Amino acid sequence: KSEIDKRSYYRRWVCDTSGRYYETRITRGLWGDWYVMRIWGGIGSALGAQRSDIATSLEEALQIVERTAQRRIQRGYRPS
């Protein structure tokens, strides 16, 4: 069982100027693989997209989320 808090598996950012959002989720697959899901789109819109990447470990998945957070903040998003 992982020692990491469940809340850290999900992060969300919003951009007030463009009305867009970006989310990341870390999930575990059926055979123990770690997946980082990235979901984005317009706030209040049914349109959007998602991408899923495999990470070799929970630590790698958390690094992917942290790099994503840095990029979102550089592009004017704020944590939500």
Coordinates of N, CA, C and O in Angstrom, one line a residue:
K1 N 0.8 -1.2 0.0 CA 0.0 0.0 0.0 C 0.9 1.2 0.0 O 1.8 1.3 0.7
S2 N 0.5 2.2 -0.8 CA 1.3 3.4 -0.9 C 1.1 4.3 0.3 O 0.1 4.4 0.9
E3 N 2.2 5.0 0.6 CA 2.1 6.0 1.8 C 1.7 7.3 1.4 O 1.5 8.2 2.2
I4 N 1.5 7.6 0.1 CA 1.1 8.9 -0.4 C -0.4 9.1 -0.2 O -1.2 8.2 -0.3
D5 N -0.7 10.4 0.2 CA -2.1 10.7 0.4 C -2.9 10.7 -0.9 O -2.5 11.2 -1.9
K6 N -4.1 10.2 -0.8 CA -5.0 10.1 -2.0 C -5.2 11.5 -2.7 O -5.3 11.5 -3.9
R7 N -5.3 12.6 -1.9 CA -5.5 13.9 -2.5 C -4.4 14.3 -3.5 O -4.7 15.1 -4.4
S8 N -3.2 13.8 -3.3 CA -2.1 14.2 -4.2 C -2.2 13.5 -5.6 O -1.4 13.8 -6.4
Y9 N -3.1 12.6 -5.7 CA -3.3 11.9 -7.0 C -4.0 12.8 -8.0 O -4.0 12.4 -9.2
Y10 N -4.6 13.8 -7.6 CA -5.4 14.7 -8.5 C -5.0 16.1 -8.3 O -4.9 16.6 -7.2
R11 N -4.8 16.8 -9.5 CA -4.4 18.2 -9.4 C -5.2 18.9 -10.5 O -5.5 18.3 -11.6
R12 N -5.6 20.1 -10.3 CA -6.4 20.9 -11.3 C -5.9 22.3 -11.3 O -5.6 22.9 -10.3
W13 N -5.8 22.9 -12.6 CA -5.5 24.3 -12.8 C -6.5 24.9 -13.7 O -7.1 24.2 -14.5
V14 N -6.7 26.2 -13.5 CA -7.6 26.9 -14.4 C -6.9 28.2 -14.9 O -6.0 28.7 -14.2
C15 N -7.3 28.6 -16.1 CA -6.8 29.9 -16.6 C -8.0 30.8 -16.8 O -8.9 30.6 -17.6
D16 N -8.0 31.9 -15.9 CA -9.1 32.8 -15.9 C -9.2 33.6 -17.2 O -10.3 33.9 -17.6
T17 N -8.1 33.9 -17.8 CA -8.2 34.7 -19.1 C -8.7 34.0 -20.3 O -9.4 34.5 -21.1
S18 N -8.4 32.7 -20.3 CA -8.9 31.9 -21.5 C -10.1 31.0 -21.2 O -10.7 30.4 -22.1
G19 N -10.4 30.9 -19.9 CA -11.6 30.1 -19.5 C -11.3 28.6 -19.8 O -12.2 27.8 -20.1
R20 N -10.1 28.1 -19.5 CA -9.7 26.7 -19.8 C -9.3 26.1 -18.5 O -8.9 26.8 -17.5
Y21 N -9.3 24.8 -18.4 CA -8.8 24.0 -17.3 C -7.9 22.9 -17.7 O -7.8 22.5 -18.9
Y22 N -7.1 22.4 -16.8 CA -6.2 21.3 -17.0 C -6.1 20.5 -15.8 O -6.0 21.0 -14.7
E23 N -6.2 19.2 -15.9 CA -6.2 18.3 -14.7 C -5.2 17.2 -14.9 O -4.9 16.8 -16.1
T24 N -4.6 16.7 -13.9 CA -3.8 15.5 -13.9 C -4.3 14.5 -12.8 O -4.7 14.9 -11.8
R25 N -4.3 13.2 -13.2 CA -4.7 12.2 -12.2 C -3.7 11.0 -12.3 O -3.3 10.7 -13.4
I26 N -3.3 10.5 -11.2 CA -2.4 9.3 -11.2 C -3.3 8.2 -10.7 O -4.0 8.2 -9.7
T27 N -3.3 7.1 -11.6 CA -4.1 5.9 -11.3 C -3.2 4.7 -11.4 O -2.1 4.8 -12.0
R28 N -3.6 3.6 -10.8 CA -2.9 2.4 -10.9 C -3.7 1.4 -11.8 O -4.9 1.2 -11.6
G29 N -3.0 0.8 -12.7 CA -3.6 -0.2 -13.6 C -3.9 -1.5 -12.9 O -3.5 -1.8 -11.8
L30 N -4.5 -2.4 -13.6 CA -4.9 -3.7 -13.1 C -3.7 -4.5 -12.7 O -3.7 -5.3 -11.8
W31 N -2.6 -4.4 -13.4 CA -1.4 -5.2 -13.2 C -0.3 -4.4 -12.4 O 0.9 -4.7 -12.4
G32 N -0.7 -3.3 -11.8 CA 0.2 -2.5 -11.0 C 1.0 -1.4 -11.7 O 1.8 -0.7 -11.0
D33 N 0.7 -1.2 -13.0 CA 1.3 -0.1 -13.7 C 0.8 1.3 -13.2 O -0.4 1.3 -12.8
W34 N 1.6 2.3 -13.2 CA 1.1 3.7 -12.9 C 0.8 4.4 -14.2 O 1.6 4.4 -15.1
Y35 N -0.3 5.1 -14.2 CA -0.7 5.9 -15.3 C -0.9 7.4 -14.9 O -1.5 7.6 -13.8
V36 N -0.5 8.3 -15.7 CA -0.8 9.7 -15.5 C -1.7 10.2 -16.6 O -1.4 10.1 -17.8
M37 N -2.9 10.5 -16.1 CA -3.9 11.0 -17.1 C -3.9 12.5 -17.1 O -3.9 13.1 -16.0
R38 N -3.9 13.1 -18.3 CA -4.0 14.6 -18.4 C -5.3 14.9 -19.2 O -5.6 14.3 -20.2
I39 N -6.1 15.7 -18.6 CA -7.4 16.1 -19.1 C -7.5 17.6 -19.2 O -7.1 18.3 -18.3
W40 N -7.9 18.1 -20.4 CA -8.0 19.6 -20.5 C -9.2 19.9 -21.4 O -9.7 19.1 -22.1
G41 N -9.6 21.2 -21.3 CA -10.7 21.7 -22.1 C -11.2 23.0 -21.6 O -10.5 23.7 -20.8
G42 N -12.3 23.5 -22.2 CA -12.9 24.7 -21.8 C -13.8 24.6 -20.6 O -14.5 23.6 -20.5
I43 N -13.8 25.5 -19.7 CA -14.6 25.4 -18.5 C -16.1 25.6 -18.9 O -16.4 26.5 -19.7
G44 N -16.9 24.6 -18.5 CA -18.3 24.7 -18.9 C -18.6 24.1 -20.3 O -19.8 24.1 -20.7
S45 N -17.6 23.5 -20.9 CA -17.8 23.0 -22.2 C -17.7 21.4 -22.2 O -16.9 20.9 -21.4
A46 N -18.4 20.8 -23.0 CA -18.3 19.3 -23.1 C -17.1 18.9 -24.0 O -16.8 17.7 -24.0
L47 N -16.5 19.9 -24.7 CA -15.4 19.6 -25.5 C -14.1 19.5 -24.7 O -14.0 20.3 -23.7
G48 N -13.2 18.8 -25.1 CA -11.9 18.7 -24.4 C -11.1 17.5 -24.9 O -11.6 16.8 -25.9
A49 N -10.1 17.1 -24.3 CA -9.3 16.0 -24.7 C -8.6 15.4 -23.5 O -8.6 16.0 -22.4
Q50 N -8.0 14.2 -23.7 CA -7.2 13.6 -22.6 C -6.1 12.8 -23.2 O -6.1 12.4 -24.3
R51 N -5.1 12.6 -22.4 CA -3.9 11.8 -22.7 C -3.5 11.0 -21.5 O -3.6 11.4 -20.4
S52 N -3.1 9.7 -21.8 CA -2.7 8.9 -20.7 C -1.3 8.4 -21.0 O -1.0 7.9 -22.1
D53 N -0.4 8.5 -20.0 CA 1.0 8.0 -20.1 C 1.3 7.0 -19.0 O 0.8 7.1 -17.9
I54 N 2.1 6.0 -19.3 CA 2.6 5.0 -18.4 C 3.8 5.5 -17.7 O 4.7 6.0 -18.3
A55 N 3.9 5.4 -16.4 CA 5.1 5.7 -15.6 C 5.6 4.4 -15.0 O 4.9 3.5 -14.7
T56 N 6.9 4.4 -14.9 CA 7.5 3.1 -14.4 C 7.4 3.0 -12.8 O 7.5 1.9 -12.3
S57 N 7.1 4.1 -12.2 CA 7.0 4.1 -10.7 C 6.1 5.2 -10.3 O 5.8 6.2 -11.1
L58 N 5.6 5.2 -9.0 CA 4.9 6.3 -8.5 C 5.7 7.6 -8.5 O 5.2 8.7 -8.8
E59 N 7.0 7.4 -8.2 CA 7.9 8.6 -8.1 C 7.9 9.3 -9.5 O 7.9 10.5 -9.6
E60 N 8.1 8.5 -10.6 CA 8.1 9.0 -11.9 C 6.8 9.7 -12.2 O 6.7 10.8 -12.8
A61 N 5.7 9.1 -11.8 CA 4.3 9.7 -12.1 C 4.2 11.1 -11.4 O 3.7 12.0 -12.0
L62 N 4.7 11.1 -10.2 CA 4.7 12.4 -9.4 C 5.6 13.5 -10.1 O 5.2 14.7 -10.1
Q63 N 6.7 13.0 -10.6 CA 7.6 14.0 -11.4 C 6.9 14.5 -12.6 O 7.0 15.7 -12.9
I64 N 6.2 13.7 -13.3 CA 5.4 14.1 -14.5 C 4.4 15.2 -14.1 O 4.2 16.2 -14.8
V65 N 3.7 14.9 -13.0 CA 2.7 15.9 -12.5 C 3.3 17.2 -12.1 O 2.8 18.3 -12.5
E66 N 4.5 17.1 -11.5 CA 5.2 18.3 -11.1 C 5.6 19.2 -12.3 O 5.5 20.4 -12.3
R67 N 6.2 18.5 -13.3 CA 6.6 19.2 -14.5 C 5.4 19.8 -15.2 O 5.4 21.0 -15.7
T68 N 4.3 19.1 -15.2 CA 3.0 19.6 -15.8 C 2.6 20.9 -15.0 O 2.2 21.9 -15.6
A69 N 2.6 20.8 -13.7 CA 2.2 22.0 -12.8 C 3.1 23.2 -13.2 O 2.5 24.3 -13.3
Q70 N 4.4 23.0 -13.3 CA 5.3 24.1 -13.7 C 4.9 24.7 -15.0 O 4.8 26.0 -15.1
R71 N 4.6 23.9 -16.0 CA 4.2 24.4 -17.3 C 2.9 25.1 -17.3 O 2.7 26.2 -17.9
R72 N 1.9 24.6 -16.6 CA 0.6 25.3 -16.5 C 0.8 26.7 -15.8 O 0.2 27.6 -16.3
I73 N 1.5 26.7 -14.8 CA 1.7 28.0 -14.1 C 2.4 29.0 -15.0 O 2.1 30.2 -15.1
Q74 N 3.4 28.6 -15.7 CA 4.1 29.4 -16.7 C 3.2 30.0 -17.8 O 3.4 31.1 -18.3
R75 N 2.2 29.2 -18.1 CA 1.2 29.6 -19.1 C 0.0 30.3 -18.6 O -1.0 30.5 -19.3
G76 N 0.1 30.8 -17.3 CA -1.0 31.6 -16.8 C -2.1 30.9 -16.0 O -3.1 31.5 -15.6
Y77 N -2.0 29.6 -15.8 CA -2.9 28.8 -15.1 C -2.7 29.0 -13.6 O -1.5 29.3 -13.2
R78 N -3.7 28.8 -12.8 CA -3.5 28.8 -11.3 C -4.1 27.6 -10.7 O -5.1 27.0 -11.3
P79 N -3.6 27.1 -9.6 CA -4.2 25.9 -9.0 C -5.6 26.1 -8.6 O -6.0 27.2 -8.2
S80 N -6.4 25.2 -8.8 CA -7.9 25.3 -8.4 C -8.3 24.3 -7.4 O -7.8 23.2 -7.3

